[in-house]
Amino acid sequence: MRNTGKATTLESRFPLLAVEHNCIISKDADITACFRVHLPELFTVASAEYDAIHSAWHKAIKTLPDYSIIHKQDWYIKESYAPDIAQYGLSFLAKSYQQHFNERPFLNHYCYLFLTKTTKERMRMQSNFSSLCKGVLIPKEIRDKEAVRRFMEAVAQFERIINDSGFIKLERLTEDDIIGASDKQGLLEQYLTLSREAGTAMQDIALGSEDVRIGNKRLCLHTLSDTDDLPGTVSANTRYEKLSTDRSDCLLSFAAPVGLLLSCNHIYNQYLFLDNSDENLRKFEKSARNMHSLARYSRANQINKEWIEKYLNEAHSFGLSSIRAHFNVMAWSDDPNELKKIKNDTGSALALMECKTRHNTIDVAALYWAAMPGNAGDFPSEESFYTFIEPALCFFTEETNYQSSPSPFGIKMADRLTGKPIHLDISDLPMKRGIITNRNKFILGPSGSGKSFFTNHMVRQYYEQGAHVLLVDTGNSYQGLCELIKGKTKGEDGVYFTYTEDNPIAFNPFYTDDGVFDIEKRESIKTLILTLWKRDDEPPKRSEEVALSNAVSGYIDRIKQDDEYPSFNGFYEYVKGDYKMVLEEKQVREKDFDLANFLNVLEPYYKGGEYDYLLNSNKQLDLLSKRFIVFEIDAIKDHKILFPIVTIIIMEVFINKMRRLKGVRKLILIEEAWKAIAKEGMAEYIKYLFKTVRKFFGEAIVVTQEVDDIIQSPIVKESIINNSDCKILLDQRKYMNKFDDIQAMLGLTDKEKAQVLSINMNNDPSRLYKEVWIGLGGTHSAVYATEVSLEEYLAYTTEETEKLEVMQLASELDGNVEQAIKRIALQRREKASNY
C-alpha cells in the first residue's frame, strides 16, 4: 500500500525566528514578551483579594495596544518527591521522614504569561492559514519600529501594575529560560516534548486531523470557544464545597477545577485577543441592523438581534472593551486507558464550572501549534468568541500549589492537597520581611487534635537546627523524644526532670554562676517572692512593691560585699534582721509594709519549714549547655503552692539561658503550666517574658487545649496573645459554637476563620495526618498537614500502650530508644505488608 503520510522536519515548519532582548520574534514578525508568573498559594486567598487580583489584571490589560494577545499558560505536571537522604548531618528521625515521602507523587504547577504584538491581518487568520499549512515560511521584516517601542513600554507598564498589586509577581524570562543552555532545558524544548525532565530528547510529532501525538504522548483537547459553551454567570471566585461549612466559605478561583484540582498532566491555555474595540462594535451595529431587517423571516434572527443589542448596550453603557477570548485544556498520556479517564476527568472539571464539555478533535493540531510560546499569532480566529475583559478574566486560574520557604531555617510540613513536603519558616524570614515583630507562638487545640504531634515535630526540628529547647510539660508528651535525644547524645542532651516526693525539683533563685544580678534576674526574684507572699486575689500595694524591691536589692548588695553564699534562707534572715532596722530608720508604717506578716507567710520556705528544700538547693543545676530539657510537673499541677513556684523557677532557668547565650536560638514551650503563672499577680512577669525574649533571639510558645481559658482570662490576652504574632490552631470543630468568641479574642479575619474551620474536612484517607492552621501577623496564613513517618510517630506518641512498648523494648536493649523504635517500625511494616 502506498504511504500517504507526509513527513517534514520541525525546522522547516518552526514558526519562530529568534530570541532577542529576552523577546521571541516569530517569522511573521510577531514580538512576544515572556514572563514567569508567581501566584498566591491554594486556599489562602479571600473574596476581596480575588477581586483585587481580577482588578489588577484588568488594569494591566487596558495598557496594551490594539492587536495584542495575552496568552497565560499554566502547566500542571505530575512529579515525584526526591528527598536528599544523603545530606550530611541528618538525624535518625530526619532520615525516616525523608524516606517516608520518597517518590511521593504530587502535581506541580508552573505558570507563564506571553504578551504578543501582532497585526490586524494575523488576528483574523483561520486554521487553514496556520504556519503548519504553509509550504515555506519566509521571515517578514518588522517595519513599524515605533509600534514595537510603544508595545514594549506598555509591557513594562503591564509588569509594574501586576507586581504592585502585591498578590501576583511577574518575573521576566531570560534567553536561557526560553531556549535553554547546555545544562538547562528551555521552555520551547519543554513544550515540544511535553516534559520538564532534564535530558528529554526530542521525539517525532504527529499532527493528524484527529490525533496529535508527541512521542508516545497522545493529546486530549477540550475547548471553550463558543458562547454557547459558557455558564450563564461567572465570577472572580467560587465556593469550594469540600472545605466550606455553614459558617464559612472556602474560596478558589472560578477556573480552579481545571487547575490544581484536575490531577493529571495538563496545560490550561487562556487567551485574550485585543482587537480594535470600536471597529468590533461597528461590525456588531451593522450585524444588528441586518438581523433587524431579516427578523420577520426567522425567529432566530430576531433572537440574535436581541443578543447583539444587549452586548452593544453593555459596551456603551459601561465603556467596556470588546475583545475575543479562548480557553482550552490540553491533557496527555502515553496510556490509552488512562487517556480515556483523563478525558472524562477533564469533562467533569469543566462541568463543575457549569461549562458545556466540548472535546475538540478537529483543530487539535492548530491549537497545539498556536499554544507554543511566542506563536499566539497563529491562533485560528474561528476558535474564539466575543466578550469583555472582565468576564473573560474570570477564567484565569489564580492560585498555585504550596511553595517552600527560601530560608535555610524552618520546619517540614506537608501540602494538604497532595502531601508533598514543604519547608516552612515561621520564625526568621517573616521577621526579616516585617510580617511579624516577634517569634512567639500561641497554640490552641483540643485533646486528640494532634497538638502534641505538631509540637513534638516542631521542637525536634528546632533542636536539630541548633536551638536550645526548654519544655514545661504536664502530660509526658515529650518523654519519648527526650529519651531518644538522650541516647543519641550519650546523656549530653535530653535532660528529663520530673517531680517526685523522694526527689523534688529544688533550686536556688539567688544563685548566679557569674555573680551578676542584672535587671532580669532581680525582677525574676521579686516576682517569685511576690507569688509566695500574695494570693491571686490580693494585688500588692505600691508601698509593698517598693519595700520588697529594696529588700531584694539590699540582700544582693550584702552578698557582693560579704562574699556570702546566696540562698533563700540568707534572704529571710536579712529581712528579719538588717532590713527590719532599715525599715525602722525610714519609719515605714506597718500599714504600708507589714513585716511580721511578710515573714510569717514566707516561713514555710525557710529552714525547718514544710517547703524548706524548695528554694535552698546547694546543688546547682548546670543547664546552660544542655540543649534539650523537659520539666515534667504533672505530679504537682494541682498543688496551689508548689506548682506556680516550680514553674517560675523553671522560667528562671530559661531567662538565664536567654541572658547568657549570645547569638544562639532559644525556645521555651509551656504546656498547661502557663495557667499557674497567668494569675493576676503574675501578669507582669509573663508579659515581661513575652516582650523580652525576642531581643535575645528567642521565642516563647504557649500551648493550651481549654478554650475557656483564653476566652475568660484578660491576662492571657494582654500577656500572651497580644505578644504572639504567630498563632497556630488545630481542629476546632469541638468548639464550633464558641468559635465566634475565639475569633474575636485572637483577632482572626473572616478568611482566617474559614481556613481554620476547614481543618481536617477533606483529608485523604490513604494518608495518616492531621491538619494545622498557621497564621503570621494577621496577614499570612495557611493550613498544612502534619504527616510523619512511622519512626517519628513512635517517638512522639502519647498513647500509653505504645509508649510502654517502646520503653520496655528500649530497656531490653540497654536503653537504646532508637533501636527499639527501628525494630517496632520494622515489625509493623512487615505485618502491614502481609495483609
CSV table of C-alpha atoms in Angstrom, one decimal, residues 328-643:
chain,number,residue,atom,x,y,z
A,328,ASN,CA,-8.6,25.1,26.4
A,329,VAL,CA,-7.3,22.2,28.5
A,330,MET,CA,-4.6,20.2,26.8
A,331,ALA,CA,-4.1,16.9,28.7
A,332,TRP,CA,-1.9,13.9,27.6
A,333,SER,CA,-0.9,10.4,28.5
A,334,ASP,CA,1.0,7.5,26.8
A,335,ASP,CA,-1.6,5.0,28.1
A,336,PRO,CA,-4.8,4.8,26.1
A,337,ASN,CA,-6.8,3.6,29.1
A,338,GLU,CA,-5.5,6.5,31.2
A,339,LEU,CA,-6.3,8.9,28.4
A,340,LYS,CA,-10.0,7.8,28.5
A,341,LYS,CA,-10.0,8.6,32.2
A,342,ILE,CA,-8.3,11.9,31.7
A,343,LYS,CA,-10.9,12.8,29.0
A,344,ASN,CA,-13.7,12.1,31.5
A,345,ASP,CA,-12.0,13.9,34.4
A,346,THR,CA,-11.4,17.0,32.2
A,347,GLY,CA,-15.0,17.0,31.1
A,348,SER,CA,-16.2,16.7,34.7
A,349,ALA,CA,-13.9,19.6,35.7
A,350,LEU,CA,-15.4,21.8,33.0
A,351,ALA,CA,-18.9,20.7,34.1
A,352,LEU,CA,-18.1,21.9,37.7
A,353,MET,CA,-17.6,25.3,36.1
A,354,GLU,CA,-21.1,24.8,34.5
A,355,CYS,CA,-19.4,24.8,31.0
A,356,LYS,CA,-20.6,22.6,28.2
A,357,THR,CA,-17.9,19.9,27.6
A,358,ARG,CA,-16.6,20.2,24.1
A,359,HIS,CA,-14.0,17.6,23.2
A,360,ASN,CA,-12.2,19.1,20.2
A,361,THR,CA,-11.0,16.6,17.6
A,362,ILE,CA,-10.8,19.0,14.6
A,363,ASP,CA,-8.4,21.8,15.5
A,364,VAL,CA,-6.1,19.9,17.9
A,365,ALA,CA,-3.0,20.3,15.7
A,366,ALA,CA,-3.6,24.0,15.1
A,367,LEU,CA,-4.4,24.8,18.7
A,368,TYR,CA,-1.3,22.8,19.9
A,369,TRP,CA,0.9,24.7,17.4
A,370,ALA,CA,-0.6,28.1,18.4
A,371,ALA,CA,0.0,27.4,22.1
A,372,MET,CA,3.7,27.2,21.5
A,373,PRO,CA,5.3,30.1,23.5
A,374,GLY,CA,5.6,33.1,21.1
A,375,ASN,CA,3.3,31.7,18.5
A,376,ALA,CA,-0.1,33.0,19.6
A,377,GLY,CA,-0.3,35.0,16.4
A,378,ASP,CA,-1.0,31.6,14.7
A,379,PHE,CA,-4.2,31.1,16.7
A,380,PRO,CA,-7.2,30.3,14.5
A,381,SER,CA,-9.7,33.1,14.9
A,382,GLU,CA,-12.8,30.9,14.4
A,383,GLU,CA,-12.0,29.2,17.7
A,384,SER,CA,-12.5,32.4,19.7
A,385,PHE,CA,-15.7,34.1,21.0
A,386,TYR,CA,-16.6,37.8,21.6
A,387,THR,CA,-16.8,39.0,25.2
A,388,PHE,CA,-15.5,41.7,27.5
A,389,ILE,CA,-12.3,41.8,29.5
A,390,GLU,CA,-13.9,41.4,33.0
A,391,PRO,CA,-15.9,38.2,32.4
A,392,ALA,CA,-13.0,36.7,30.3
A,393,LEU,CA,-10.6,37.2,33.3
A,394,CYS,CA,-12.9,35.0,35.4
A,395,PHE,CA,-11.5,32.1,33.5
A,396,PHE,CA,-7.9,32.8,34.7
A,397,THR,CA,-6.6,30.4,37.3
A,398,GLU,CA,-5.3,32.5,40.2
A,399,GLU,CA,-3.6,30.1,42.7
A,400,THR,CA,-0.6,27.8,42.8
A,401,ASN,CA,0.5,24.9,45.0
A,402,TYR,CA,2.2,25.4,48.3
A,403,GLN,CA,5.7,26.8,48.0
A,404,SER,CA,8.7,26.1,50.2
A,405,SER,CA,10.4,29.0,52.0
A,406,PRO,CA,13.8,30.1,50.7
A,407,SER,CA,15.0,30.4,54.3
A,408,PRO,CA,17.6,27.9,55.4
A,409,PHE,CA,15.9,27.6,58.8
A,410,GLY,CA,12.4,26.1,59.2
A,411,ILE,CA,10.2,23.1,59.8
A,412,LYS,CA,9.0,20.4,57.4
A,413,MET,CA,5.2,20.3,56.9
A,414,ALA,CA,3.1,18.8,54.1
A,415,ASP,CA,0.9,20.2,51.3
A,416,ARG,CA,-2.7,19.5,52.4
A,417,LEU,CA,-3.8,18.7,48.8
A,418,THR,CA,-1.0,16.4,47.6
A,419,GLY,CA,1.1,15.5,50.7
A,420,LYS,CA,4.3,16.9,49.3
A,421,PRO,CA,6.8,18.0,52.0
A,422,ILE,CA,7.1,21.8,52.4
A,423,HIS,CA,9.9,23.7,54.0
A,424,LEU,CA,8.3,26.3,56.1
A,425,ASP,CA,9.9,29.2,58.1
A,426,ILE,CA,7.6,30.6,60.7
A,427,SER,CA,10.2,32.5,62.6
A,428,ASP,CA,13.2,34.2,60.8
A,429,LEU,CA,12.0,35.1,57.3
A,430,PRO,CA,8.7,36.6,58.5
A,431,MET,CA,10.7,38.7,60.9
A,432,LYS,CA,13.0,39.9,58.2
A,433,ARG,CA,10.1,40.8,55.9
A,434,GLY,CA,8.2,42.6,58.7
A,435,ILE,CA,5.3,40.3,58.7
A,436,ILE,CA,5.8,39.6,62.4
A,437,THR,CA,7.6,41.6,65.1
A,438,ASN,CA,8.3,38.7,67.4
A,439,ARG,CA,8.8,34.9,67.1
A,440,ASN,CA,6.4,34.0,69.9
A,441,LYS,CA,3.7,31.4,69.2
A,442,PHE,CA,0.3,30.6,70.7
A,443,ILE,CA,-1.0,27.1,70.0
A,444,LEU,CA,-4.7,26.1,70.6
A,445,GLY,CA,-6.1,22.7,70.0
A,446,PRO,CA,-8.5,20.4,71.9
A,447,SER,CA,-7.4,16.9,73.1
A,448,GLY,CA,-7.0,14.5,70.2
A,449,SER,CA,-6.5,17.2,67.6
A,450,GLY,CA,-2.8,16.3,67.0
A,451,LYS,CA,-1.4,19.1,69.2
A,452,SER,CA,1.3,17.0,70.8
A,453,PHE,CA,2.4,15.6,67.5
A,454,PHE,CA,2.8,19.0,66.0
A,455,THR,CA,4.7,20.4,69.0
A,456,ASN,CA,7.0,17.3,69.1
A,457,HIS,CA,7.6,17.6,65.3
A,458,MET,CA,8.4,21.3,65.6
A,459,VAL,CA,10.7,21.3,68.7
A,460,ARG,CA,12.6,18.2,67.3
A,461,GLN,CA,13.4,20.2,64.1
A,462,TYR,CA,14.3,23.3,66.1
A,463,TYR,CA,16.7,21.2,68.2
A,464,GLU,CA,18.3,19.6,65.2
A,465,GLN,CA,19.0,23.1,63.8
A,466,GLY,CA,21.0,24.2,66.8
A,467,ALA,CA,18.3,25.7,69.1
A,468,HIS,CA,18.2,25.4,72.9
A,469,VAL,CA,14.8,23.9,73.7
A,470,LEU,CA,13.2,24.1,77.2
A,471,LEU,CA,9.8,22.4,77.6
A,472,VAL,CA,7.4,22.7,80.6
A,473,ASP,CA,5.0,19.8,80.3
A,474,THR,CA,2.2,18.3,82.3
A,475,GLY,CA,1.4,15.1,80.5
A,476,ASN,CA,4.6,13.2,79.5
A,477,SER,CA,4.1,14.3,75.9
A,478,TYR,CA,7.9,14.7,75.2
A,479,GLN,CA,9.3,11.7,77.1
A,480,GLY,CA,9.9,9.6,74.0
A,481,LEU,CA,11.7,12.3,72.1
A,482,CYS,CA,13.7,13.3,75.1
A,483,GLU,CA,14.9,9.8,75.7
A,484,LEU,CA,15.8,9.4,72.1
A,485,ILE,CA,17.9,12.5,72.2
A,486,LYS,CA,19.5,11.5,75.5
A,487,GLY,CA,20.5,8.1,74.0
A,488,LYS,CA,21.9,9.7,70.8
A,489,THR,CA,24.0,12.3,72.7
A,490,LYS,CA,25.1,9.8,75.4
A,491,GLY,CA,23.4,12.0,78.1
A,492,GLU,CA,24.9,15.3,76.9
A,493,ASP,CA,21.3,16.4,76.0
A,494,GLY,CA,17.8,15.2,76.6
A,495,VAL,CA,17.5,16.1,80.3
A,496,TYR,CA,14.2,15.0,81.8
A,497,PHE,CA,13.1,16.4,85.2
A,498,THR,CA,10.0,15.1,86.9
A,499,TYR,CA,8.8,16.0,90.4
A,500,THR,CA,8.6,13.2,93.0
A,501,GLU,CA,8.3,13.1,96.8
A,502,ASP,CA,11.7,11.4,97.0
A,503,ASN,CA,13.4,13.6,94.5
A,504,PRO,CA,11.6,17.0,94.3
A,505,ILE,CA,12.7,19.8,92.0
A,506,ALA,CA,14.8,22.2,94.0
A,507,PHE,CA,16.5,25.5,93.1
A,508,ASN,CA,18.3,28.5,94.5
A,509,PRO,CA,16.8,31.6,93.0
A,510,PHE,CA,19.6,33.8,94.4
A,511,TYR,CA,22.4,31.9,92.7
A,512,THR,CA,24.2,33.0,89.6
A,513,ASP,CA,27.3,31.4,88.0
A,514,ASP,CA,28.9,34.7,87.3
A,515,GLY,CA,27.7,36.7,90.3
A,516,VAL,CA,25.9,39.2,88.0
A,517,PHE,CA,22.4,40.3,89.1
A,518,ASP,CA,21.1,42.3,86.2
A,519,ILE,CA,17.6,43.8,85.9
A,520,GLU,CA,16.1,40.5,84.6
A,521,LYS,CA,17.5,38.5,87.5
A,522,ARG,CA,16.2,41.0,90.1
A,523,GLU,CA,12.7,41.1,88.5
A,524,SER,CA,12.6,37.3,88.5
A,525,ILE,CA,13.4,37.1,92.2
A,526,LYS,CA,10.9,39.8,93.1
A,527,THR,CA,8.2,38.1,91.1
A,528,LEU,CA,8.9,34.8,92.8
A,529,ILE,CA,8.7,36.2,96.3
A,530,LEU,CA,5.6,38.2,95.4
A,531,THR,CA,4.0,34.9,94.4
A,532,LEU,CA,4.9,33.3,97.7
A,533,TRP,CA,3.6,36.3,99.7
A,534,LYS,CA,0.3,37.3,98.0
A,535,ARG,CA,-2.8,35.4,97.0
A,536,ASP,CA,-4.2,35.6,93.4
A,537,ASP,CA,-7.0,37.9,94.5
A,538,GLU,CA,-4.7,40.1,96.7
A,539,PRO,CA,-2.7,42.5,94.5
A,540,PRO,CA,0.2,44.2,96.3
A,541,LYS,CA,0.1,47.9,97.2
A,542,ARG,CA,2.7,50.2,95.6
A,543,SER,CA,4.4,50.7,99.0
A,544,GLU,CA,4.7,46.9,99.4
A,545,GLU,CA,6.3,46.5,95.9
A,546,VAL,CA,8.8,49.2,96.8
A,547,ALA,CA,9.7,47.6,100.1
A,548,LEU,CA,10.1,44.2,98.5
A,549,SER,CA,12.3,45.7,95.8
A,550,ASN,CA,14.5,47.4,98.4
A,551,ALA,CA,14.8,44.2,100.4
A,552,VAL,CA,16.0,42.2,97.3
A,553,SER,CA,18.4,44.9,96.4
A,554,GLY,CA,19.8,45.2,99.9
A,555,TYR,CA,20.3,41.4,100.2
A,556,ILE,CA,22.1,41.4,96.8
A,557,ASP,CA,24.4,44.2,97.9
A,558,ARG,CA,25.2,42.2,101.1
A,559,ILE,CA,26.1,39.1,99.1
A,560,LYS,CA,28.5,41.1,97.0
A,561,GLN,CA,30.1,42.8,100.0
A,562,ASP,CA,30.5,39.9,102.3
A,563,ASP,CA,31.1,37.2,99.7
A,564,GLU,CA,28.2,35.3,101.3
A,565,TYR,CA,26.8,32.2,99.7
A,566,PRO,CA,23.3,33.3,98.5
A,567,SER,CA,20.2,31.4,99.4
A,568,PHE,CA,16.6,32.0,100.4
A,569,ASN,CA,17.5,31.3,104.0
A,570,GLY,CA,20.0,34.1,103.8
A,571,PHE,CA,17.4,36.4,102.3
A,572,TYR,CA,14.9,35.6,105.1
A,573,GLU,CA,17.5,36.2,107.8
A,574,TYR,CA,18.5,39.5,106.2
A,575,VAL,CA,14.9,40.7,106.1
A,576,LYS,CA,14.3,39.6,109.7
A,577,GLY,CA,17.5,41.4,110.9
A,578,ASP,CA,19.2,44.1,109.0
A,579,TYR,CA,16.3,45.1,106.8
A,580,LYS,CA,14.0,45.4,109.8
A,581,MET,CA,16.4,48.1,111.1
A,582,VAL,CA,16.3,49.8,107.7
A,583,LEU,CA,12.5,50.0,107.8
A,584,GLU,CA,12.6,51.4,111.4
A,585,GLU,CA,15.1,54.1,110.3
A,586,LYS,CA,12.9,55.1,107.4
A,587,GLN,CA,9.8,55.0,109.7
A,588,VAL,CA,7.9,52.7,107.3
A,589,ARG,CA,4.5,52.3,108.7
A,590,GLU,CA,3.0,48.8,109.3
A,591,LYS,CA,0.0,49.5,107.1
A,592,ASP,CA,2.5,50.3,104.3
A,593,PHE,CA,4.5,47.2,104.8
A,594,ASP,CA,3.6,44.6,107.4
A,595,LEU,CA,7.0,42.9,108.0
A,596,ALA,CA,5.6,40.4,110.6
A,597,ASN,CA,3.0,39.2,108.1
A,598,PHE,CA,5.7,39.0,105.3
A,599,LEU,CA,8.0,36.8,107.5
A,600,ASN,CA,5.1,34.7,108.7
A,601,VAL,CA,3.9,33.9,105.1
A,602,LEU,CA,7.4,33.1,103.9
A,603,GLU,CA,8.3,31.0,106.9
A,604,PRO,CA,7.3,27.6,105.3
A,605,TYR,CA,10.2,28.1,102.8
A,606,TYR,CA,12.8,28.9,105.5
A,607,LYS,CA,14.9,26.2,107.1
A,608,GLY,CA,12.8,23.9,109.2
A,609,GLY,CA,9.6,24.8,107.2
A,610,GLU,CA,7.4,22.5,105.2
A,611,TYR,CA,9.0,23.6,101.9
A,612,ASP,CA,12.5,24.5,103.1
A,613,TYR,CA,14.1,22.3,100.4
A,614,LEU,CA,12.4,24.1,97.5
A,615,LEU,CA,14.5,27.4,97.4
A,616,ASN,CA,17.7,26.4,99.2
A,617,SER,CA,19.3,23.9,96.9
A,618,ASN,CA,23.1,23.6,97.4
A,619,LYS,CA,23.4,21.6,94.2
A,620,GLN,CA,23.4,23.9,91.3
A,621,LEU,CA,21.9,22.6,88.0
A,622,ASP,CA,24.3,23.1,85.1
A,623,LEU,CA,21.6,23.5,82.4
A,624,LEU,CA,23.2,26.3,80.4
A,625,SER,CA,24.9,23.9,78.0
A,626,LYS,CA,22.0,21.4,77.8
A,627,ARG,CA,20.1,22.0,74.5
A,628,PHE,CA,17.0,19.8,75.2
A,629,ILE,CA,15.4,20.0,78.6
A,630,VAL,CA,12.0,18.8,79.7
A,631,PHE,CA,10.4,19.6,83.0
A,632,GLU,CA,7.5,17.3,83.7
A,633,ILE,CA,5.5,18.6,86.6
A,634,ASP,CA,2.3,16.7,86.2
A,635,ALA,CA,2.6,15.4,89.8
A,636,ILE,CA,2.2,18.9,91.2
A,637,LYS,CA,-0.1,20.5,88.6
A,638,ASP,CA,-3.0,20.8,91.2
A,639,HIS,CA,-0.7,21.9,94.1
A,640,LYS,CA,-1.6,25.5,94.8
A,641,ILE,CA,1.8,26.3,96.3
A,642,LEU,CA,4.3,24.1,94.6
A,643,PHE,CA,3.0,24.4,91.0
